[in-house]
């Protein structure tokens, strides 16, 4: 199988050299040629470096590739879909064995995915899904159930506020507009809190999954709304940014404003253990080992499940105190 592919690979080396300039334009790229030592070559396009979660995810993928003996070509798209499309096209030109990517947004992938399919290169979606109707454009999805994360957050809030009298005003910091985790977490949370009419989302805006975005949007929320009871942030980093805005406004995070976030990275868990956050739904970034396993299987032409979901949990303040000492990321 691999011998039959050698001539195509040789052309790939030339293409890689010719395309080195355009790869550099895609961000922090590792350019290079084929895995001449017989290694599987995996081209991976990462969303960016917007959060602690993302850094842990990148580290997991790089480490796992080394351990699995897979040659990884890595590109950081800096949160831009056009950079991801460029990177994927570049991987197609290089004739890598497998392409994987974490799509920054859900829509707009059909053309480039069809190009990969036509080139005979299997594609694995990791972390975030696409909304393509044609499921044959990719082999599998590996990641979290984001709707469930939103729902668990909403269910915890219902229980936490069951004795509250009067309206409970919620502000929501959404992730990157159009991304699967922003769409799905919003949906899951809204569906869950619909069971209690006193829980009302009074403002909802994107903070782009960054600390700076979380801080800036929370400042606006605090200026516009004198009574905010709850913050639901789609990730820890936006919640951590919002803490600064809340403190600067003279309020006590975790007491005056109940704070729910998603991810459970170390900094988020520390804020939870310190009483500044109140609840976190976990989203695991440690996808590297499973991704390498899948890359080997799809390269070998083996059947893989269409969707593989990560096992995750939730944390209260007490649980965070217990878990923190052993938290890996
Ligand atoms: O797609 C996963 C999300 O992206 C994480 O929750 C967030 O922190 C990251 O930026």
mmCIF file of C-alpha atoms and ligand atoms in Angstrom:
data_model
loop_
_atom_site.group_PDB
_atom_site.id
_atom_site.type_symbol
_atom_site.label_atom_id
_atom_site.label_comp_id
_atom_site.label_asym_id
_atom_site.label_seq_id
_atom_site.Cartn_x
_atom_site.Cartn_y
_atom_site.Cartn_z
ATOM 1 C CA UNK A 1 0.000 0.000 0.000
ATOM 2 C CA UNK A 2 2.709 2.459 1.004
ATOM 3 C CA UNK A 3 4.938 1.476 -1.946
ATOM 4 C CA UNK A 4 2.129 2.294 -4.352
ATOM 5 C CA UNK A 5 1.942 5.769 -2.842
ATOM 6 C CA UNK A 6 5.654 6.586 -3.113
ATOM 7 C CA UNK A 7 5.592 8.454 -6.438
ATOM 8 C CA UNK A 8 2.795 10.694 -5.204
ATOM 9 C CA UNK A 9 4.827 11.359 -2.051
ATOM 10 C CA UNK A 10 7.876 12.351 -4.098
ATOM 11 C CA UNK A 11 5.786 14.952 -5.899
ATOM 12 C CA UNK A 12 4.576 16.021 -2.465
ATOM 13 C CA UNK A 13 8.125 16.917 -1.445
ATOM 14 C CA UNK A 14 8.476 19.255 -4.416
ATOM 15 C CA UNK A 15 5.079 20.780 -3.732
ATOM 16 C CA UNK A 16 6.055 21.310 -0.113
ATOM 17 C CA UNK A 17 9.147 23.274 -1.131
ATOM 18 C CA UNK A 18 7.214 25.373 -3.648
ATOM 19 C CA UNK A 19 4.507 26.054 -1.128
ATOM 20 C CA UNK A 20 6.741 26.914 1.799
ATOM 21 C CA UNK A 21 6.001 30.615 1.375
ATOM 22 C CA UNK A 22 2.239 30.198 1.450
ATOM 23 C CA UNK A 23 2.470 27.897 4.479
ATOM 24 C CA UNK A 24 4.377 30.552 6.378
ATOM 25 C CA UNK A 25 1.478 32.914 5.688
ATOM 26 C CA UNK A 26 -0.829 30.477 7.499
ATOM 27 C CA UNK A 27 0.693 31.076 10.911
ATOM 28 C CA UNK A 28 3.096 29.044 13.045
ATOM 29 C CA UNK A 29 3.657 26.254 10.587
ATOM 30 C CA UNK A 30 5.983 23.313 10.647
ATOM 31 C CA UNK A 31 6.785 22.882 6.988
ATOM 32 C CA UNK A 32 8.535 19.912 5.522
ATOM 33 C CA UNK A 33 8.276 16.974 3.217
ATOM 34 C CA UNK A 34 7.146 13.396 3.461
ATOM 35 C CA UNK A 35 7.728 11.006 6.293
ATOM 36 C CA UNK A 36 10.628 9.430 4.351
ATOM 37 C CA UNK A 37 11.268 6.966 7.170
ATOM 38 C CA UNK A 38 7.922 5.274 6.511
ATOM 39 C CA UNK A 39 6.051 7.228 9.179
ATOM 40 C CA UNK A 40 2.425 8.206 8.694
ATOM 41 C CA UNK A 41 2.282 11.934 7.940
ATOM 42 C CA UNK A 42 -0.566 13.777 9.681
ATOM 43 C CA UNK A 43 -1.394 17.362 8.722
ATOM 44 C CA UNK A 44 -3.171 19.099 11.608
ATOM 45 C CA UNK A 45 -4.766 22.544 11.479
ATOM 46 C CA UNK A 46 -5.319 23.964 14.948
ATOM 47 C CA UNK A 47 -7.827 26.768 15.699
ATOM 48 C CA UNK A 48 -5.291 29.014 17.443
ATOM 49 C CA UNK A 49 -3.980 29.641 20.939
ATOM 50 C CA UNK A 50 -6.982 31.496 22.345
ATOM 51 C CA UNK A 51 -7.327 29.699 25.677
ATOM 52 C CA UNK A 52 -5.676 27.477 28.275
ATOM 53 C CA UNK A 53 -7.770 24.640 26.872
ATOM 54 C CA UNK A 54 -6.323 25.173 23.399
ATOM 55 C CA UNK A 55 -2.731 25.190 24.674
ATOM 56 C CA UNK A 56 -3.353 21.908 26.506
ATOM 57 C CA UNK A 57 -4.951 20.448 23.362
ATOM 58 C CA UNK A 58 -1.978 21.444 21.188
ATOM 59 C CA UNK A 59 0.466 19.963 23.700
ATOM 60 C CA UNK A 60 -1.543 16.740 23.851
ATOM 61 C CA UNK A 61 -1.525 16.389 20.051
ATOM 62 C CA UNK A 62 2.209 17.145 19.670
ATOM 63 C CA UNK A 63 3.193 14.778 22.484
ATOM 64 C CA UNK A 64 0.929 11.970 21.285
ATOM 65 C CA UNK A 65 2.257 12.236 17.718
ATOM 66 C CA UNK A 66 5.817 11.782 19.003
ATOM 67 C CA UNK A 67 4.798 8.822 21.143
ATOM 68 C CA UNK A 68 2.852 7.180 18.296
ATOM 69 C CA UNK A 69 5.696 7.602 15.779
ATOM 70 C CA UNK A 70 3.558 9.831 13.562
ATOM 71 C CA UNK A 71 5.111 12.742 11.670
ATOM 72 C CA UNK A 72 3.004 15.786 12.551
ATOM 73 C CA UNK A 73 2.704 18.859 10.355
ATOM 74 C CA UNK A 74 1.124 21.487 12.587
ATOM 75 C CA UNK A 75 -0.455 24.791 11.645
ATOM 76 C CA UNK A 76 -1.903 27.464 13.958
ATOM 77 C CA UNK A 77 -4.769 29.223 12.135
ATOM 78 C CA UNK A 78 -4.952 32.119 14.582
ATOM 79 C CA UNK A 79 -8.741 31.785 14.845
ATOM 80 C CA UNK A 80 -9.255 32.430 11.107
ATOM 81 C CA UNK A 81 -11.174 30.065 8.843
ATOM 82 C CA UNK A 82 -9.298 31.257 5.739
ATOM 83 C CA UNK A 83 -6.016 30.229 7.378
ATOM 84 C CA UNK A 84 -7.402 26.768 8.092
ATOM 85 C CA UNK A 85 -8.579 26.371 4.498
ATOM 86 C CA UNK A 86 -5.109 27.442 3.256
ATOM 87 C CA UNK A 87 -3.426 24.968 5.593
ATOM 88 C CA UNK A 88 -5.695 22.098 4.506
ATOM 89 C CA UNK A 89 -5.076 22.892 0.813
ATOM 90 C CA UNK A 90 -1.364 22.917 1.549
ATOM 91 C CA UNK A 91 -1.589 19.501 3.219
ATOM 92 C CA UNK A 92 -3.465 18.202 0.161
ATOM 93 C CA UNK A 93 -0.701 19.518 -2.129
ATOM 94 C CA UNK A 94 1.904 17.861 0.088
ATOM 95 C CA UNK A 95 -0.049 14.610 -0.140
ATOM 96 C CA UNK A 96 0.015 13.930 3.575
ATOM 97 C CA UNK A 97 -1.483 10.582 4.615
ATOM 98 C CA UNK A 98 -4.203 11.957 6.919
ATOM 99 C CA UNK A 99 -5.595 15.437 7.601
ATOM 100 C CA UNK A 100 -7.101 16.400 10.960
ATOM 101 C CA UNK A 101 -8.449 19.753 12.036
ATOM 102 C CA UNK A 102 -10.444 21.504 14.696
ATOM 103 C CA UNK A 103 -12.773 23.752 12.686
ATOM 104 C CA UNK A 104 -12.915 27.313 14.023
ATOM 105 C CA UNK A 105 -16.544 27.653 12.837
ATOM 106 C CA UNK A 106 -19.128 25.068 11.787
ATOM 107 C CA UNK A 107 -20.021 26.256 8.268
ATOM 108 C CA UNK A 108 -18.195 26.688 4.973
ATOM 109 C CA UNK A 109 -16.054 23.554 4.744
ATOM 110 C CA UNK A 110 -17.675 21.543 1.940
ATOM 111 C CA UNK A 111 -15.421 22.730 -0.908
ATOM 112 C CA UNK A 112 -12.101 22.066 0.810
ATOM 113 C CA UNK A 113 -13.321 18.789 2.323
ATOM 114 C CA UNK A 114 -14.343 17.645 -1.153
ATOM 115 C CA UNK A 115 -10.862 18.532 -2.425
ATOM 116 C CA UNK A 116 -9.355 16.304 0.281
ATOM 117 C CA UNK A 117 -11.777 13.496 -0.541
ATOM 118 C CA UNK A 118 -11.016 13.745 -4.270
ATOM 119 C CA UNK A 119 -7.301 13.551 -3.434
ATOM 120 C CA UNK A 120 -7.985 10.358 -1.475
ATOM 121 C CA UNK A 121 -6.840 11.825 1.858
ATOM 122 C CA UNK A 122 -8.969 10.853 4.861
ATOM 123 C CA UNK A 123 -10.040 13.695 7.162
ATOM 124 C CA UNK A 124 -10.640 13.501 10.925
ATOM 125 C CA UNK A 125 -12.518 16.263 12.767
ATOM 126 C CA UNK A 126 -11.240 16.839 16.276
ATOM 127 C CA UNK A 127 -12.825 18.886 19.065
ATOM 128 C CA UNK A 128 -15.267 20.867 16.879
ATOM 129 C CA UNK A 129 -17.758 19.638 14.301
ATOM 130 C CA UNK A 130 -18.798 20.971 10.877
ATOM 131 C CA UNK A 131 -22.362 21.298 9.602
ATOM 132 C CA UNK A 132 -21.738 19.626 6.205
ATOM 133 C CA UNK A 133 -24.752 17.603 5.093
ATOM 134 C CA UNK A 134 -22.461 15.153 3.263
ATOM 135 C CA UNK A 135 -21.006 13.031 6.071
ATOM 136 C CA UNK A 136 -18.784 11.154 3.609
ATOM 137 C CA UNK A 137 -16.524 14.243 3.470
ATOM 138 C CA UNK A 138 -14.843 13.171 6.704
ATOM 139 C CA UNK A 139 -14.172 9.846 8.418
ATOM 140 C CA UNK A 140 -15.024 10.618 12.015
ATOM 141 C CA UNK A 141 -15.489 13.249 14.713
ATOM 142 C CA UNK A 142 -13.564 13.040 17.990
ATOM 143 C CA UNK A 143 -14.518 15.430 20.784
ATOM 144 C CA UNK A 144 -17.004 16.529 23.416
ATOM 145 C CA UNK A 145 -20.775 16.731 23.610
ATOM 146 C CA UNK A 146 -21.024 20.519 23.859
ATOM 147 C CA UNK A 147 -24.827 20.511 24.131
ATOM 148 C CA UNK A 148 -24.505 18.273 27.196
ATOM 149 C CA UNK A 149 -21.955 20.658 28.759
ATOM 150 C CA UNK A 150 -24.440 23.537 28.393
ATOM 151 C CA UNK A 151 -27.272 21.399 29.709
ATOM 152 C CA UNK A 152 -25.323 20.251 32.793
ATOM 153 C CA UNK A 153 -24.487 23.885 33.526
ATOM 154 C CA UNK A 154 -28.161 24.873 33.285
ATOM 155 C CA UNK A 155 -29.313 21.939 35.409
ATOM 156 C CA UNK A 156 -26.846 22.849 38.156
ATOM 157 C CA UNK A 157 -28.148 26.431 38.093
ATOM 158 C CA UNK A 158 -31.767 25.327 38.423
ATOM 159 C CA UNK A 159 -30.868 23.353 41.539
ATOM 160 C CA UNK A 160 -28.661 26.143 42.927
ATOM 161 C CA UNK A 161 -31.379 28.806 42.492
ATOM 162 C CA UNK A 162 -34.398 26.679 43.394
ATOM 163 C CA UNK A 163 -35.124 28.730 46.528
ATOM 164 C CA UNK A 164 -34.504 32.139 44.930
ATOM 165 C CA UNK A 165 -37.475 34.495 44.865
ATOM 166 C CA UNK A 166 -38.040 36.796 41.896
ATOM 167 C CA UNK A 167 -36.207 36.861 38.590
ATOM 168 C CA UNK A 168 -32.649 35.512 38.375
ATOM 169 C CA UNK A 169 -30.825 37.664 35.809
ATOM 170 C CA UNK A 170 -28.227 35.759 33.781
ATOM 171 C CA UNK A 171 -25.588 37.168 31.438
ATOM 172 C CA UNK A 172 -23.914 34.834 28.956
ATOM 173 C CA UNK A 173 -20.408 35.104 27.494
ATOM 174 C CA UNK A 174 -20.531 33.127 24.275
ATOM 175 C CA UNK A 175 -17.551 31.534 22.578
ATOM 176 C CA UNK A 176 -16.430 32.356 19.033
ATOM 177 C CA UNK A 177 -19.440 33.274 16.906
ATOM 178 C CA UNK A 178 -20.428 30.410 14.601
ATOM 179 C CA UNK A 179 -18.281 27.823 16.403
ATOM 180 C CA UNK A 180 -19.763 24.476 17.443
ATOM 181 C CA UNK A 181 -19.049 24.936 21.173
ATOM 182 C CA UNK A 182 -20.654 28.405 21.206
ATOM 183 C CA UNK A 183 -23.752 27.221 19.311
ATOM 184 C CA UNK A 184 -24.151 24.001 21.264
ATOM 185 C CA UNK A 185 -23.404 25.256 24.776
ATOM 186 C CA UNK A 186 -25.858 28.112 24.293
ATOM 187 C CA UNK A 187 -28.494 25.647 23.088
ATOM 188 C CA UNK A 188 -27.978 23.116 25.899
ATOM 189 C CA UNK A 189 -28.021 25.813 28.587
ATOM 190 C CA UNK A 190 -31.154 27.508 27.173
ATOM 191 C CA UNK A 191 -32.992 24.177 26.943
ATOM 192 C CA UNK A 192 -32.155 23.309 30.550
ATOM 193 C CA UNK A 193 -33.066 26.648 32.152
ATOM 194 C CA UNK A 194 -36.351 26.773 30.212
ATOM 195 C CA UNK A 195 -37.637 24.445 32.970
ATOM 196 C CA UNK A 196 -37.561 27.360 35.449
ATOM 197 C CA UNK A 197 -39.200 30.585 34.179
ATOM 198 C CA UNK A 198 -37.525 32.774 36.812
ATOM 199 C CA UNK A 199 -34.122 32.103 35.172
ATOM 200 C CA UNK A 200 -33.762 34.776 32.486
ATOM 201 C CA UNK A 201 -30.852 35.431 30.100
ATOM 202 C CA UNK A 202 -30.839 39.248 29.959
ATOM 203 C CA UNK A 203 -27.709 39.640 27.774
ATOM 204 C CA UNK A 204 -25.634 37.283 25.629
ATOM 205 C CA UNK A 205 -22.579 38.260 23.612
ATOM 206 C CA UNK A 206 -19.376 36.707 22.243
ATOM 207 C CA UNK A 207 -16.101 37.105 24.111
ATOM 208 C CA UNK A 208 -14.351 34.944 21.485
ATOM 209 C CA UNK A 209 -13.155 32.376 24.085
ATOM 210 C CA UNK A 210 -10.400 34.777 25.276
ATOM 211 C CA UNK A 211 -9.676 36.380 28.660
ATOM 212 C CA UNK A 212 -9.471 39.838 27.073
ATOM 213 C CA UNK A 213 -12.823 39.285 25.327
ATOM 214 C CA UNK A 214 -14.432 38.042 28.557
ATOM 215 C CA UNK A 215 -13.218 41.058 30.507
ATOM 216 C CA UNK A 216 -14.293 43.574 27.887
ATOM 217 C CA UNK A 217 -17.796 42.167 27.363
ATOM 218 C CA UNK A 218 -18.363 41.712 31.120
ATOM 219 C CA UNK A 219 -17.483 45.383 31.635
ATOM 220 C CA UNK A 220 -20.209 46.282 29.130
ATOM 221 C CA UNK A 221 -22.708 43.943 30.797
ATOM 222 C CA UNK A 222 -21.999 45.471 34.216
ATOM 223 C CA UNK A 223 -22.485 49.012 32.896
ATOM 224 C CA UNK A 224 -25.735 48.156 31.098
ATOM 225 C CA UNK A 225 -27.356 45.945 33.767
ATOM 226 C CA UNK A 226 -27.458 47.009 37.427
ATOM 227 C CA UNK A 227 -28.737 43.595 38.593
ATOM 228 C CA UNK A 228 -26.708 40.627 37.359
ATOM 229 C CA UNK A 229 -27.144 37.451 39.423
ATOM 230 C CA UNK A 230 -25.391 34.857 37.273
ATOM 231 C CA UNK A 231 -22.638 34.705 34.664
ATOM 232 C CA UNK A 232 -22.587 31.701 32.318
ATOM 233 C CA UNK A 233 -19.257 31.804 30.418
ATOM 234 C CA UNK A 234 -18.678 29.302 27.598
ATOM 235 C CA UNK A 235 -15.116 28.737 28.816
ATOM 236 C CA UNK A 236 -12.852 29.264 31.817
ATOM 237 C CA UNK A 237 -10.737 31.915 30.131
ATOM 238 C CA UNK A 238 -13.662 34.264 29.489
ATOM 239 C CA UNK A 239 -14.805 33.652 33.068
ATOM 240 C CA UNK A 240 -11.321 34.516 34.346
ATOM 241 C CA UNK A 241 -11.304 37.736 32.304
ATOM 242 C CA UNK A 242 -14.769 38.570 33.640
ATOM 243 C CA UNK A 243 -13.506 38.171 37.231
ATOM 244 C CA UNK A 244 -11.352 41.273 36.731
ATOM 245 C CA UNK A 245 -14.325 43.304 35.486
ATOM 246 C CA UNK A 246 -16.552 42.096 38.346
ATOM 247 C CA UNK A 247 -13.962 42.913 41.009
ATOM 248 C CA UNK A 248 -13.279 46.329 39.445
ATOM 249 C CA UNK A 249 -17.035 47.017 39.627
ATOM 250 C CA UNK A 250 -16.890 46.440 43.407
ATOM 251 C CA UNK A 251 -18.709 43.101 43.359
ATOM 252 C CA UNK A 252 -17.573 39.800 44.856
ATOM 253 C CA UNK A 253 -17.330 37.029 42.235
ATOM 254 C CA UNK A 254 -18.843 33.743 43.370
ATOM 255 C CA UNK A 255 -21.012 35.548 45.935
ATOM 256 C CA UNK A 256 -22.684 38.639 44.428
ATOM 257 C CA UNK A 257 -22.583 36.942 41.024
ATOM 258 C CA UNK A 258 -22.784 33.154 40.650
ATOM 259 C CA UNK A 259 -20.284 32.067 37.983
ATOM 260 C CA UNK A 260 -20.555 28.951 35.816
ATOM 261 C CA UNK A 261 -17.890 28.122 33.229
ATOM 262 C CA UNK A 262 -16.819 25.241 30.981
ATOM 263 C CA UNK A 263 -13.434 23.481 30.500
ATOM 264 C CA UNK A 264 -11.868 22.877 33.957
ATOM 265 C CA UNK A 265 -8.317 23.939 33.071
ATOM 266 C CA UNK A 266 -6.028 24.524 36.057
ATOM 267 C CA UNK A 267 -6.619 28.292 36.320
ATOM 268 C CA UNK A 268 -10.369 27.755 36.161
ATOM 269 C CA UNK A 269 -10.199 25.012 38.786
ATOM 270 C CA UNK A 270 -8.117 27.302 41.023
ATOM 271 C CA UNK A 271 -10.780 30.030 40.733
ATOM 272 C CA UNK A 272 -13.430 27.422 41.615
ATOM 273 C CA UNK A 273 -11.450 26.117 44.605
ATOM 274 C CA UNK A 274 -10.941 29.743 45.751
ATOM 275 C CA UNK A 275 -14.696 30.373 45.698
ATOM 276 C CA UNK A 276 -14.606 32.829 42.760
ATOM 277 C CA UNK A 277 -16.337 30.420 40.364
ATOM 278 C CA UNK A 278 -19.275 28.270 41.497
ATOM 279 C CA UNK A 279 -19.459 25.413 38.982
ATOM 280 C CA UNK A 280 -17.500 24.081 35.988
ATOM 281 C CA UNK A 281 -18.593 21.553 33.348
ATOM 282 C CA UNK A 282 -15.499 19.750 32.131
ATOM 283 C CA UNK A 283 -14.370 19.690 28.491
ATOM 284 C CA UNK A 284 -11.267 17.558 28.019
ATOM 285 C CA UNK A 285 -8.489 18.819 25.698
ATOM 286 C CA UNK A 286 -6.483 15.585 25.970
ATOM 287 C CA UNK A 287 -7.468 14.287 22.547
ATOM 288 C CA UNK A 288 -3.970 13.524 21.238
ATOM 289 C CA UNK A 289 -3.668 9.764 21.945
ATOM 290 C CA UNK A 290 -7.134 8.965 20.519
ATOM 291 C CA UNK A 291 -6.436 11.133 17.475
ATOM 292 C CA UNK A 292 -3.198 9.257 16.700
ATOM 293 C CA UNK A 293 -4.984 5.937 17.093
ATOM 294 C CA UNK A 294 -7.677 7.078 14.660
ATOM 295 C CA UNK A 295 -5.083 8.422 12.196
ATOM 296 C CA UNK A 296 -3.441 4.985 12.094
ATOM 297 C CA UNK A 297 -6.793 3.258 11.599
ATOM 298 C CA UNK A 298 -8.109 5.485 8.810
ATOM 299 C CA UNK A 299 -4.717 5.345 7.075
ATOM 300 C CA UNK A 300 -4.947 1.541 7.175
ATOM 301 C CA UNK A 301 -8.450 1.758 5.673
ATOM 302 C CA UNK A 302 -10.117 0.415 8.836
ATOM 303 C CA UNK A 303 -13.704 1.328 9.690
ATOM 304 C CA UNK A 304 -14.013 3.765 12.605
ATOM 305 C CA UNK A 305 -17.119 4.979 14.488
ATOM 306 C CA UNK A 306 -18.702 8.099 12.959
ATOM 307 C CA UNK A 307 -18.575 9.931 16.292
ATOM 308 C CA UNK A 308 -16.378 9.360 19.354
ATOM 309 C CA UNK A 309 -17.228 11.363 22.455
ATOM 310 C CA UNK A 310 -14.859 12.178 25.281
ATOM 311 C CA UNK A 311 -15.776 11.160 28.836
ATOM 312 C CA UNK A 312 -16.245 14.208 31.037
ATOM 313 C CA UNK A 313 -17.481 15.270 34.455
ATOM 314 C CA UNK A 314 -18.492 18.410 36.393
ATOM 315 C CA UNK A 315 -16.937 20.169 39.397
ATOM 316 C CA UNK A 316 -18.311 22.022 42.408
ATOM 317 C CA UNK A 317 -16.035 24.120 44.630
ATOM 318 C CA UNK A 318 -15.400 21.187 46.988
ATOM 319 C CA UNK A 319 -14.669 18.796 44.133
ATOM 320 C CA UNK A 320 -12.236 21.317 42.602
ATOM 321 C CA UNK A 321 -10.265 21.491 45.860
ATOM 322 C CA UNK A 322 -9.863 17.714 45.784
ATOM 323 C CA UNK A 323 -9.025 17.462 42.082
ATOM 324 C CA UNK A 324 -6.608 20.402 41.780
ATOM 325 C CA UNK A 325 -3.420 18.764 43.079
ATOM 326 C CA UNK A 326 -3.614 16.095 40.361
ATOM 327 C CA UNK A 327 -4.866 18.309 37.523
ATOM 328 C CA UNK A 328 -2.603 17.812 34.502
ATOM 329 C CA UNK A 329 -3.497 20.947 32.519
HETATM 330 O O1 LIG B 1 -13.619 23.898 21.213
HETATM 331 C C1 LIG B 1 -13.316 23.832 22.574
HETATM 332 C C2 LIG B 1 -13.320 25.194 23.158
HETATM 333 O O2 LIG B 1 -12.405 26.026 22.471
HETATM 334 C C3 LIG B 1 -12.900 25.294 24.605
HETATM 335 O O3 LIG B 1 -13.951 25.175 25.502
HETATM 336 C C4 LIG B 1 -12.358 26.675 24.650
HETATM 337 O O4 LIG B 1 -11.653 26.980 25.814
HETATM 338 C C5 LIG B 1 -11.584 26.685 23.412
HETATM 339 O O5 LIG B 1 -11.084 27.871 23.030
#
